[in-house]
PDB file of C-alpha atoms in Angstrom:
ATOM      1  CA  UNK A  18       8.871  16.652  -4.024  1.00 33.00           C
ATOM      2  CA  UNK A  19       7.887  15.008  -7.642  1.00 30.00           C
ATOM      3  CA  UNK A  20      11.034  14.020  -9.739  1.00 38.00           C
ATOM      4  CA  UNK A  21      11.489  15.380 -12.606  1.00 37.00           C
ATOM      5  CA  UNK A  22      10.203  13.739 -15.788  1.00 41.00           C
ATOM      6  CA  UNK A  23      11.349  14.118 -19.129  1.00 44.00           C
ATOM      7  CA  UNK A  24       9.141  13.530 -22.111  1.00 38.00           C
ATOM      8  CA  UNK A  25      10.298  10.091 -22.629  1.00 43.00           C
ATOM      9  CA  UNK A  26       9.798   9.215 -19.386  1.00 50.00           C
ATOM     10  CA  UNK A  27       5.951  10.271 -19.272  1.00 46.00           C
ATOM     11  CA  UNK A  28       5.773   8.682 -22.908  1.00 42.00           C
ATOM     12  CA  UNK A  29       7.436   5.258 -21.588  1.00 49.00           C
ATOM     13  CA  UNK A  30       4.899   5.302 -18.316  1.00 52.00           C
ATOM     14  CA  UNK A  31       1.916   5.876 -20.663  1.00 45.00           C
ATOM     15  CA  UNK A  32       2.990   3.088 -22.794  1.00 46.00           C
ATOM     16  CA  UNK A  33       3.212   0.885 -19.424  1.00 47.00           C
ATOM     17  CA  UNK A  34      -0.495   1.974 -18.410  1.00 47.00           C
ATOM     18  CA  UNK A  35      -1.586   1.098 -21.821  1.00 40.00           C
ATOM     19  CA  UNK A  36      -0.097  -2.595 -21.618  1.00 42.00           C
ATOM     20  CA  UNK A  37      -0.992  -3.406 -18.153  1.00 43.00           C
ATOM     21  CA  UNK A  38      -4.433  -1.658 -18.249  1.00 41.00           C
ATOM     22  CA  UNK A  39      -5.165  -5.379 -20.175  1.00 37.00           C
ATOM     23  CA  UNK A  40      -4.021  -7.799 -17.669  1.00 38.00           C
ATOM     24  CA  UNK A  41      -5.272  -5.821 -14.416  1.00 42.00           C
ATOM     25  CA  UNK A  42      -8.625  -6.257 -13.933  1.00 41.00           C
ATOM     26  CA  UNK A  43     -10.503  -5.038  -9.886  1.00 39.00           C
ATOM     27  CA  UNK A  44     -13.818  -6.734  -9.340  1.00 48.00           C
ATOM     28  CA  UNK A  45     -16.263  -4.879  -6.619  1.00 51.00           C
ATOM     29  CA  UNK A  46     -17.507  -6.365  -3.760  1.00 77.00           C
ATOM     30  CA  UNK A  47     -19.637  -5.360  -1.275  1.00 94.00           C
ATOM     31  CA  UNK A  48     -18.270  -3.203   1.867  1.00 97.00           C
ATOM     32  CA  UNK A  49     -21.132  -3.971   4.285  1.00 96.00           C
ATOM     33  CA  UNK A  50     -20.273  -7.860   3.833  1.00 96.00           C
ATOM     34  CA  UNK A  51     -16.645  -8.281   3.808  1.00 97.00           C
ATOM     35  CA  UNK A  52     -15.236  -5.306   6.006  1.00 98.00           C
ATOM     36  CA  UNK A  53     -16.281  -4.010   9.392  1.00 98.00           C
ATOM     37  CA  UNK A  54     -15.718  -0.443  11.471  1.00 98.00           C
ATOM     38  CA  UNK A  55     -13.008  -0.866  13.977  1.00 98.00           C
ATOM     39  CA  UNK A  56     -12.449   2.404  14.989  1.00 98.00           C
ATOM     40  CA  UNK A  57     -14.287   5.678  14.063  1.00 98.00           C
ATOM     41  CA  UNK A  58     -17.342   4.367  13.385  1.00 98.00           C
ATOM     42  CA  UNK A  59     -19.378   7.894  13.167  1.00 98.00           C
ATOM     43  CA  UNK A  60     -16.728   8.822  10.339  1.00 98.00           C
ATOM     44  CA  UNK A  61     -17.403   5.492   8.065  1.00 98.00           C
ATOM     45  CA  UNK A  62     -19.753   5.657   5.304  1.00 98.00           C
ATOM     46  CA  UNK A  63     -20.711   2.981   2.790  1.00 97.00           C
ATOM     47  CA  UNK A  64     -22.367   4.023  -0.408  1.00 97.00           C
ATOM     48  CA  UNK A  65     -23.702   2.502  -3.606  1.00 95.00           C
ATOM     49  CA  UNK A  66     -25.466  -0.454  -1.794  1.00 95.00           C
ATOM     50  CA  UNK A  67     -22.036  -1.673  -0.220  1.00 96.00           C
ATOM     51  CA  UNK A  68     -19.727  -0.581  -3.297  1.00 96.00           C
ATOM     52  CA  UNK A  69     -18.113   2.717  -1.998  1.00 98.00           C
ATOM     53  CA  UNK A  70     -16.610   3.460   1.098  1.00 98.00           C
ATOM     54  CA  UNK A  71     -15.534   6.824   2.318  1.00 98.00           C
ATOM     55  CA  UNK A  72     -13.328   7.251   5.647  1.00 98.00           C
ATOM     56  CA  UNK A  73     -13.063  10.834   7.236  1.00 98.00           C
ATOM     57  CA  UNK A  74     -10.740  12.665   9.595  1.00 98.00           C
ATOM     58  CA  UNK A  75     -12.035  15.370  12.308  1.00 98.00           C
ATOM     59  CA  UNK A  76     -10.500  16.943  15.174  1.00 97.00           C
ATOM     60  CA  UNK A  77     -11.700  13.756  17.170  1.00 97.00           C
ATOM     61  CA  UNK A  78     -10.891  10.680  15.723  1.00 98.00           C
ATOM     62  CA  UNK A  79      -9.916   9.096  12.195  1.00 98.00           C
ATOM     63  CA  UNK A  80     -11.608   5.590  10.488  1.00 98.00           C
ATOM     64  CA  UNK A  81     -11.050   2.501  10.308  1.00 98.00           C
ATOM     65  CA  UNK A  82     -12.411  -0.963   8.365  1.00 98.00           C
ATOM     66  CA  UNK A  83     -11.156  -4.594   8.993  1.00 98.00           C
ATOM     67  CA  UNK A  84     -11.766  -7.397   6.885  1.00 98.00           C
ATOM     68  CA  UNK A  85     -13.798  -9.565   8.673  1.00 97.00           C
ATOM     69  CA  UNK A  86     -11.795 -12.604   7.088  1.00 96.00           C
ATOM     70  CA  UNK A  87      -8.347 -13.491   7.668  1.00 97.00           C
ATOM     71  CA  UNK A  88      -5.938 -14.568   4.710  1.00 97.00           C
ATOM     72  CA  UNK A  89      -2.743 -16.470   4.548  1.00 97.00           C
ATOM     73  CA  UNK A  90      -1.056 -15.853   1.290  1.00 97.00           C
ATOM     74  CA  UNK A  91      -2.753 -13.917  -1.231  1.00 97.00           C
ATOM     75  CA  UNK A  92      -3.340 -10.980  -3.734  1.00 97.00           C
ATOM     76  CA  UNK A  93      -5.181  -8.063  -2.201  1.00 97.00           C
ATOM     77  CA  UNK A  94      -6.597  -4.640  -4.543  1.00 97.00           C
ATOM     78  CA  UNK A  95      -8.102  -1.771  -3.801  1.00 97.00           C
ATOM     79  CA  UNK A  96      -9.064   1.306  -5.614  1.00 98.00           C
ATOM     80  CA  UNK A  97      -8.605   4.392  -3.728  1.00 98.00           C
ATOM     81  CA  UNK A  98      -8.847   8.163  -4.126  1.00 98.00           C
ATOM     82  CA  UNK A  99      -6.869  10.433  -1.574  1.00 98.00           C
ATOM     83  CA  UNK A 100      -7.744  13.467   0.002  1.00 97.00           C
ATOM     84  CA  UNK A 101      -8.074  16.310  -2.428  1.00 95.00           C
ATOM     85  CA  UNK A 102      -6.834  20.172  -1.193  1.00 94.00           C
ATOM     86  CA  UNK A 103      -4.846  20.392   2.060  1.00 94.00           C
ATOM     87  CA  UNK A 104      -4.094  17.138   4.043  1.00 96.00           C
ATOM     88  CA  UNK A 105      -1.026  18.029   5.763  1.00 96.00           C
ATOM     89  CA  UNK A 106      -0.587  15.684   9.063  1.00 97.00           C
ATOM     90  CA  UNK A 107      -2.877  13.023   7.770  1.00 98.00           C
ATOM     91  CA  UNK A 108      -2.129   9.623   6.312  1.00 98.00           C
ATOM     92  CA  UNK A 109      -4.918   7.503   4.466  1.00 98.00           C
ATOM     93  CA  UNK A 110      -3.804   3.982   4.387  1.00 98.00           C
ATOM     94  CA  UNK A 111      -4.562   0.119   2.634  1.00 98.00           C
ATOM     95  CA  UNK A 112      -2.401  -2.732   4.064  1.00 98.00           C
ATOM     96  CA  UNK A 113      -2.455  -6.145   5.811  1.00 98.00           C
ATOM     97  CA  UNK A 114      -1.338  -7.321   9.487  1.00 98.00           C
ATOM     98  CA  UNK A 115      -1.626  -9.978  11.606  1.00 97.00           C
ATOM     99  CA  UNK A 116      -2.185  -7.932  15.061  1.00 94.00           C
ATOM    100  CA  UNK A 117      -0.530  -9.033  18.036  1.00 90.00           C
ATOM    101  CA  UNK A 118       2.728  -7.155  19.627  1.00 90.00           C
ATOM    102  CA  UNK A 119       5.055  -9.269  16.802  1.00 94.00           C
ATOM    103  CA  UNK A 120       3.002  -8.842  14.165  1.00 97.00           C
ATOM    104  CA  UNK A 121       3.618  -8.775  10.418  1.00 98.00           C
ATOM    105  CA  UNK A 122       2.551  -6.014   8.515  1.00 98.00           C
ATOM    106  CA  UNK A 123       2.594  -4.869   4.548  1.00 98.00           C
ATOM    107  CA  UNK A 124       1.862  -0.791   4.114  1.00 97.00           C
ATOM    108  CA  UNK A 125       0.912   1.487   1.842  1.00 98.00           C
ATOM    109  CA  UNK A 126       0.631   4.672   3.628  1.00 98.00           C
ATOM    110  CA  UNK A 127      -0.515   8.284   1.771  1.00 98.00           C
ATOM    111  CA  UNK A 128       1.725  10.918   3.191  1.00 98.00           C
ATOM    112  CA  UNK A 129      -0.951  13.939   3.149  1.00 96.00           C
ATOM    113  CA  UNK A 130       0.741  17.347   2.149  1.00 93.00           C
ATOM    114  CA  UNK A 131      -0.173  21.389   2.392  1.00 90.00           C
ATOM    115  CA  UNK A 132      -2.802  22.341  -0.608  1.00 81.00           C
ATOM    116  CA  UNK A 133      -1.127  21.971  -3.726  1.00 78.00           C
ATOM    117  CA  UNK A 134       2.161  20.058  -3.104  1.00 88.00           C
ATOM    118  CA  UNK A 135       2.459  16.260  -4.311  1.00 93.00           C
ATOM    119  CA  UNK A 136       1.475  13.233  -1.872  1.00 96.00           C
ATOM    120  CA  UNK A 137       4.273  11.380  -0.692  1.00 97.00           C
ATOM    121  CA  UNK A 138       3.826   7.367  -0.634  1.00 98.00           C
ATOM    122  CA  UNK A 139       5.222   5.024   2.035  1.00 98.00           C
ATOM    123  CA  UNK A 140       5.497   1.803   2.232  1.00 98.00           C
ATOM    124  CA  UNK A 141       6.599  -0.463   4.738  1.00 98.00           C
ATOM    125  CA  UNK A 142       7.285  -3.856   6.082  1.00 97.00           C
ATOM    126  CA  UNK A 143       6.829  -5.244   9.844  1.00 97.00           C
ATOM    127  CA  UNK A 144       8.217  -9.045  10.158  1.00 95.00           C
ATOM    128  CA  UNK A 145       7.258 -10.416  13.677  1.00 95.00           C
ATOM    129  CA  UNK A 146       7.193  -6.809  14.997  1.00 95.00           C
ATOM    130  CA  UNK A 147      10.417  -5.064  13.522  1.00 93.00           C
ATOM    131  CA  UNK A 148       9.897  -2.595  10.944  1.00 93.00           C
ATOM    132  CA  UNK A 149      11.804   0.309   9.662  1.00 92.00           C
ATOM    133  CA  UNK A 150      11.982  -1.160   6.526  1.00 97.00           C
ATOM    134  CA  UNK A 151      10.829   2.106   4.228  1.00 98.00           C
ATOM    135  CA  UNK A 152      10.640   2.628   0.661  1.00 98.00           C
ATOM    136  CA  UNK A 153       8.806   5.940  -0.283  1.00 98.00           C
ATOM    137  CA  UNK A 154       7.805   7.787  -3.733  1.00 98.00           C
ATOM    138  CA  UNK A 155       6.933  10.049  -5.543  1.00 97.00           C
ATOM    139  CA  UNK A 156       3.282   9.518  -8.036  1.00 97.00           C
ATOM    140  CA  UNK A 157       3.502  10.006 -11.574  1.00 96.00           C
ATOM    141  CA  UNK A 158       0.201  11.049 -11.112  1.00 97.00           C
ATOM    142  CA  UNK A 159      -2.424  12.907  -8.671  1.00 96.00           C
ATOM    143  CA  UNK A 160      -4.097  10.381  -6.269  1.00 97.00           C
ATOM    144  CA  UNK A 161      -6.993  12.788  -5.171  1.00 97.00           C
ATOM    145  CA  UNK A 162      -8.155  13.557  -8.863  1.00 97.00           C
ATOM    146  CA  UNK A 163      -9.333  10.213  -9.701  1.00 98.00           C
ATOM    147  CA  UNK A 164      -9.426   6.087  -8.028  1.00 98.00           C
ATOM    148  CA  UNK A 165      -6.237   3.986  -9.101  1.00 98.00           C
ATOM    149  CA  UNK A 166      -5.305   0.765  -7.832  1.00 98.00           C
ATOM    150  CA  UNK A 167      -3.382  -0.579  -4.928  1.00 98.00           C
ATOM    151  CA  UNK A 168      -2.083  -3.605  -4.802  1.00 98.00           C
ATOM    152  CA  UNK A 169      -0.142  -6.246  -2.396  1.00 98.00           C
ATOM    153  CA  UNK A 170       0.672 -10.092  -3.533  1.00 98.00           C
ATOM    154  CA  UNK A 171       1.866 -12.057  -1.010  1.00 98.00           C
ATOM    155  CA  UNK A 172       2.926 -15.701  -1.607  1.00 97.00           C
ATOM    156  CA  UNK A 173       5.742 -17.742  -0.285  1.00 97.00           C
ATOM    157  CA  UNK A 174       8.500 -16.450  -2.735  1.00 97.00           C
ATOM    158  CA  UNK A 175       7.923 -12.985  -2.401  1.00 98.00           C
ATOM    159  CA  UNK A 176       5.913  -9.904  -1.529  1.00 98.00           C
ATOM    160  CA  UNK A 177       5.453  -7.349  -4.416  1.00 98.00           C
ATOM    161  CA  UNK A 178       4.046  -4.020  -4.216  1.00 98.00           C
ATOM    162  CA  UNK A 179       2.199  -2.803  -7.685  1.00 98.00           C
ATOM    163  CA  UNK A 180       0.384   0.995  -8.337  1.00 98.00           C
ATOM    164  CA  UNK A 181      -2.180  -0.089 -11.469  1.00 98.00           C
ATOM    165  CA  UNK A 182      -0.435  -3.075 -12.257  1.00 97.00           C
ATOM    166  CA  UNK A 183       3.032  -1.829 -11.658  1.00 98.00           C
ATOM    167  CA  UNK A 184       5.015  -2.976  -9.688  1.00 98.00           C
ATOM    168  CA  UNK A 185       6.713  -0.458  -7.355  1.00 98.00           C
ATOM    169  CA  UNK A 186       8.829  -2.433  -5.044  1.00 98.00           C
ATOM    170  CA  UNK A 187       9.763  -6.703  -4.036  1.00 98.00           C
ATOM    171  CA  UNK A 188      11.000  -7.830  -0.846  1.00 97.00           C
ATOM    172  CA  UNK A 189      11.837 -11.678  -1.484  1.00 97.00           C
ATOM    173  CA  UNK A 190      11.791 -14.534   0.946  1.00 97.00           C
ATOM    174  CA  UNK A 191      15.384 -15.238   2.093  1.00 97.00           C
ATOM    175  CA  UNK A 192      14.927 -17.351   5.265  1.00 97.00           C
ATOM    176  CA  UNK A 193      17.639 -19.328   3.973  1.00 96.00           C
ATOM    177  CA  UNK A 194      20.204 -16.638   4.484  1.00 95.00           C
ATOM    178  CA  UNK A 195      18.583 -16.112   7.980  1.00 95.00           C
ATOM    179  CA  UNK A 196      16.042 -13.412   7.232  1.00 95.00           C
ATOM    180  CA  UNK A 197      12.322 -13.098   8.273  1.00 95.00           C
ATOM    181  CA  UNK A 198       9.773 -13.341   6.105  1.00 97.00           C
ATOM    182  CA  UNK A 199       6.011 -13.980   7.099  1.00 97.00           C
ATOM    183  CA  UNK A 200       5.052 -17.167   6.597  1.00 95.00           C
ATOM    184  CA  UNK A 201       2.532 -19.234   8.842  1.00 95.00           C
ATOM    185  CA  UNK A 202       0.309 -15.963  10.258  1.00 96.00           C
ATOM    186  CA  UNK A 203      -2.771 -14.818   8.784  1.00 97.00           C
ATOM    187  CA  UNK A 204      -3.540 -11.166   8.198  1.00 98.00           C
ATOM    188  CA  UNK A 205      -6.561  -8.775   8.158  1.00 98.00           C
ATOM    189  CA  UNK A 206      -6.751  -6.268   5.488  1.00 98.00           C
ATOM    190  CA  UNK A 207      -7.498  -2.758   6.714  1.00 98.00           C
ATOM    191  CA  UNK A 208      -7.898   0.663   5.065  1.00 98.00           C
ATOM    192  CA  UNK A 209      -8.021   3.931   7.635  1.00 98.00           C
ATOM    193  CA  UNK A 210      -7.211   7.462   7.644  1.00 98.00           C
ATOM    194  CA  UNK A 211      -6.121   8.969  10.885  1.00 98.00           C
ATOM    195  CA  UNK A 212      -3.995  11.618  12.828  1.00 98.00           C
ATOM    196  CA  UNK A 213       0.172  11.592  12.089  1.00 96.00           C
ATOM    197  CA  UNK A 214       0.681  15.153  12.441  1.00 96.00           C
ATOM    198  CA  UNK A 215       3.542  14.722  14.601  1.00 95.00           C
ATOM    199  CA  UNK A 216       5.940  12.782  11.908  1.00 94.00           C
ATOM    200  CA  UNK A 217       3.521  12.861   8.119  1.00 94.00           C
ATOM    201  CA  UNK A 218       4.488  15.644   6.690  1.00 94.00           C
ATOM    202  CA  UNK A 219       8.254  17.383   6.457  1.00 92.00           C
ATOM    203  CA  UNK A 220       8.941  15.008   9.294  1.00 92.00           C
ATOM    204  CA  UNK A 221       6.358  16.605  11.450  1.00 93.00           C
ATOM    205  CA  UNK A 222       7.182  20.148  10.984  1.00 94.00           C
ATOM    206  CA  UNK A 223       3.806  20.549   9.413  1.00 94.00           C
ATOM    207  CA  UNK A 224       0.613  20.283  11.325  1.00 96.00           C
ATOM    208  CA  UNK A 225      -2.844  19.811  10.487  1.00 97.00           C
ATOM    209  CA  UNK A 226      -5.073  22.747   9.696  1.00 96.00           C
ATOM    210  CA  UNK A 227      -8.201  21.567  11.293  1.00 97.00           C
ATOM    211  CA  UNK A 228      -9.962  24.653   9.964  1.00 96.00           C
ATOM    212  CA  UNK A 229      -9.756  22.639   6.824  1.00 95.00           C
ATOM    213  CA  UNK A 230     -11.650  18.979   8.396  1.00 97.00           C
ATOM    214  CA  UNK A 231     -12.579  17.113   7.694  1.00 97.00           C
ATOM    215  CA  UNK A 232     -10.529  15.047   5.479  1.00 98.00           C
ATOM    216  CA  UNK A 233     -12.255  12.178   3.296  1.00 98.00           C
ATOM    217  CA  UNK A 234     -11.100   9.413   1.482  1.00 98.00           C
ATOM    218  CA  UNK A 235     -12.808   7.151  -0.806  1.00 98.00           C
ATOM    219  CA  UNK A 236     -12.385   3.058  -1.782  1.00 98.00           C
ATOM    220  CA  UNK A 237     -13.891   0.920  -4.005  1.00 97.00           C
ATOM    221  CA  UNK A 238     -13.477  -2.216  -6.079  1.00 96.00           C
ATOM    222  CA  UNK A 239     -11.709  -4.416  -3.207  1.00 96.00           C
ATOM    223  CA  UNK A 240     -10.702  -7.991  -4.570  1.00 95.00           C
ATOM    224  CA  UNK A 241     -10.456 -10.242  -2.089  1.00 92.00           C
ATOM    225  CA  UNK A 242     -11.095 -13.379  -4.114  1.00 90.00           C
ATOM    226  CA  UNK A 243      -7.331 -14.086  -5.449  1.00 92.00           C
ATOM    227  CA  UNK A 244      -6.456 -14.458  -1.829  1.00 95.00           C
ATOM    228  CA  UNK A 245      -5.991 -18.172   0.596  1.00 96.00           C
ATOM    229  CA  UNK A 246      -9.138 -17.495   2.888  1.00 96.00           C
ATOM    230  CA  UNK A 247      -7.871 -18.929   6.976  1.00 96.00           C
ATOM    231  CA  UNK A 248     -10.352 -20.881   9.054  1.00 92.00           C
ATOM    232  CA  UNK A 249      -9.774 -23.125  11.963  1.00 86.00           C
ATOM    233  CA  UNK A 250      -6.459 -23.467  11.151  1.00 87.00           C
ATOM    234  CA  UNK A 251      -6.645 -24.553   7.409  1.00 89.00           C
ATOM    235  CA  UNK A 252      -6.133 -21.649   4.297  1.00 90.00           C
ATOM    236  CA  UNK A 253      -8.670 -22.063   1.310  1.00 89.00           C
ATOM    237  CA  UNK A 254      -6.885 -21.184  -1.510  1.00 89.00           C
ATOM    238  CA  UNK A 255      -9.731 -21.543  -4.453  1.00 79.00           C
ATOM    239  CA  UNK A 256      -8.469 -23.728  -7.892  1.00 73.00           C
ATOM    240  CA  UNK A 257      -5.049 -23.484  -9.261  1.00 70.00           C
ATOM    241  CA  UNK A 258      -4.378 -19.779  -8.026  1.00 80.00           C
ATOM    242  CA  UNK A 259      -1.668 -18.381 -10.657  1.00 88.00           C
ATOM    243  CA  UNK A 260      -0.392 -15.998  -7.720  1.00 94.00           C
ATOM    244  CA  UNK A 261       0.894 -18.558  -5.695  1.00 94.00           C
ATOM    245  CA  UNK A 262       3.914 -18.865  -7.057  1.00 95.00           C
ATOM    246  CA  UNK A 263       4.439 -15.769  -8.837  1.00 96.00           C
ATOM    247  CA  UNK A 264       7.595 -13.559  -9.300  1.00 97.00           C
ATOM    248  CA  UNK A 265       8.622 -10.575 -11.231  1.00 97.00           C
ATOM    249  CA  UNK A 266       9.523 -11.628 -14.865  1.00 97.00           C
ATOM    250  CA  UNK A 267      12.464  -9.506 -16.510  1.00 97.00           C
ATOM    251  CA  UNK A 268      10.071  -7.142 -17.838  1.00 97.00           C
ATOM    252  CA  UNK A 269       8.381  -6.427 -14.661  1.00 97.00           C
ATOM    253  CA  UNK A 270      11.955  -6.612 -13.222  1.00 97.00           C
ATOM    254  CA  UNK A 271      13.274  -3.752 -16.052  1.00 98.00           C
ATOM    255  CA  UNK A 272       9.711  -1.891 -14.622  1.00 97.00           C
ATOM    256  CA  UNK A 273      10.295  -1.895 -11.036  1.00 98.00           C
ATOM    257  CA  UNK A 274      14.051  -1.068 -12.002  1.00 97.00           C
ATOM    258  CA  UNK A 275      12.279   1.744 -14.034  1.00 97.00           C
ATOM    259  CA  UNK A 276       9.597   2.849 -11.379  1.00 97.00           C
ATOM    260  CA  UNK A 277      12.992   3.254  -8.534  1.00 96.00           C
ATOM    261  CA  UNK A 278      14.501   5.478 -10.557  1.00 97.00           C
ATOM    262  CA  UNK A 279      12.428   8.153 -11.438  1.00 98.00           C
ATOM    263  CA  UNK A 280      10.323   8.309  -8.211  1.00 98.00           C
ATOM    264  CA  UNK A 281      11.691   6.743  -5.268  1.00 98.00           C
ATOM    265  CA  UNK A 282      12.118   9.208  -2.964  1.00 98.00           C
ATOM    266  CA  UNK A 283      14.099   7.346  -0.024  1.00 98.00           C
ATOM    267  CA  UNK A 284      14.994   3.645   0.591  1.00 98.00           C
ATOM    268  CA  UNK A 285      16.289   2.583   3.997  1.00 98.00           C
ATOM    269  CA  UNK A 286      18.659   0.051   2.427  1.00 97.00           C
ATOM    270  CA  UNK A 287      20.908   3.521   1.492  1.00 97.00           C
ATOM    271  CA  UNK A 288      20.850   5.386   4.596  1.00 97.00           C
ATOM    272  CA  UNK A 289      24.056   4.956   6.210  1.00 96.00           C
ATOM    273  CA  UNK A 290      23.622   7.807   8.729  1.00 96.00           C
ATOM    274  CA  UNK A 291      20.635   6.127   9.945  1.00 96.00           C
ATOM    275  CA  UNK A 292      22.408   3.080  10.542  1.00 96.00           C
ATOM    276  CA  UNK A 293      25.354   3.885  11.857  1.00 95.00           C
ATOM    277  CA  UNK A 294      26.606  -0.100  12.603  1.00 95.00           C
ATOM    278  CA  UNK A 295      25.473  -1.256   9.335  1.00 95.00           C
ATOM    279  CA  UNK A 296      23.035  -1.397   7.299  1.00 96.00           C
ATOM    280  CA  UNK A 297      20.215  -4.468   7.992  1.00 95.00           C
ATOM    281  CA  UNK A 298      21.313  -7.718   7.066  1.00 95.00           C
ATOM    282  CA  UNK A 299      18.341  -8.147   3.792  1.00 95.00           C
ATOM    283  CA  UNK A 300      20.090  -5.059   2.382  1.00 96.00           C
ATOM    284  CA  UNK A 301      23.095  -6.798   1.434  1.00 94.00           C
ATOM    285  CA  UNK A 302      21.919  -9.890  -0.545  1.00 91.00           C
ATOM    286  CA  UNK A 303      21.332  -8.815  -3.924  1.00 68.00           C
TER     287      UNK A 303
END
């Protein structure tokens, strides 16, 4: 369920978008030459000679694209527009992994909802395997009206998490106080929409209406080119990138701050019930 806003607080956002909507810039690319069908291939569609991809969800079977390059390090965008009407049960998804059984993994994930309620969206972090590491939101605005952009930067400081340019959540490297953080594998970046009936939506207790398939997504403007490029062993990383050492500056820091408390929704570093023995060890260094 949305938050709710005050006038200042929709004035303050807009004044955010206004800023930002300088600095963040998406450049197309070409679908047919950078990604390839995985899974579902019947129910992926390119358009707009290689500029628009749409991803559907039937009874059957969901979609999926890979990038056919891997990446170690890097900052990844992608425009998307979510399932408009009902989309209970589904999730429509943009994030990176490694593969393998202890793989690393960086979410977004599209919580689909009955016809007219808000979309819930997840993220989530896997570090060689383990995740249950949840943040989840509300949208200060409707994700199947129009595209906005999705965005991960991963370098070796940090991994940040920004919805058009703002940044919605950081999970910093502190291997030095014993925690994982991905580091030496490279990732694939994906975008699918599949089947989650059985935990999506109210924790399951809605299903999908497959009266209502199928469900379509749409992506466009991928930028891939801000991001270290893995080949035998060896990253290309392109000229001076400015993201590779990047970190939140304190007005991105007052942002996030911002962002977490008008619209996140849950954060697994506050659920005591959940865990019972403690909470995980990166949710008690400040």
């Amino acid at each position: 369920m949305f938050c709710s806003q005050g006038y200042a607080n929709r004035f303050h956002l807009v004044h955010l978008l206004i800023v930002i909507s300088f600095i963040v810039c998406s450049h197309g690319s070409d679908f047919k030459k950078d990604f390839e069908v995985t899974w579902g291939h019947r129910n992926a569609r390119i358009h707009d000679e290689g500029r628009l991809l749409e991803l559907s969800l039937d009874r059957e079977i969901g979609s999926r694209v890979q990038s056919k390059e891997r990446y170690l390090y890097g900052r990844f965008d992608l425009e998307m527009k979510l399932v408009k009407g009902e989309s209970a049960g589904t999730i429509t998804s943009f994030y990176i992994c490694t593969g393998g059984l202890n793989h690393d993994e960086v979410d977004f994930e599209f919580l689909g909802n009955k016809s007219g309620e808000p979309y819930i969206m997840h993220t989530n972090f896997f570090i060689n395997g383990t995740g249950s590491k949840e943040h989840q939101f509300s949208l200060w605005f409707d994700p199947t009206e129009d595209f906005h952009t999705y965005s991960i930067l991963w370098n070796p400081f940090n991994i940040i998490l920004y919805v058009d340019g703002i940044p919605i959540r950081v999970v910093k490297n502190n291997m030095e106080y014993g925690i994982a953080f991905p580091t030496s594998k490279p990732v694939h970046v994906y975008a699918s929409i599949w089947d989650a009936e059985d935990w999506a939506t109210q924790g399951g207790r809605v299903k999908i209406d497959w009266l209502k398939a199928p469900f379509t997504a749409y992506y466009r403007k991928f930028n891939l080119s801000n991001a270290c490029v893995w080949n035998d062993g060896k990253t290309d990383c392109g000229v001076n990138p400015g993201w590779i050492d990047q970190k939140l500056d304190w007005w991105s820091w007052m942002t996030l701050r911002w962002v977490q408390m008008n619209y996140l929704l849950y954060d697994y570093c506050t659920d005591t019930k959940r865990f019972k023995n403690g909470l995980p060890p990166e949710c008690l260094i400040s």
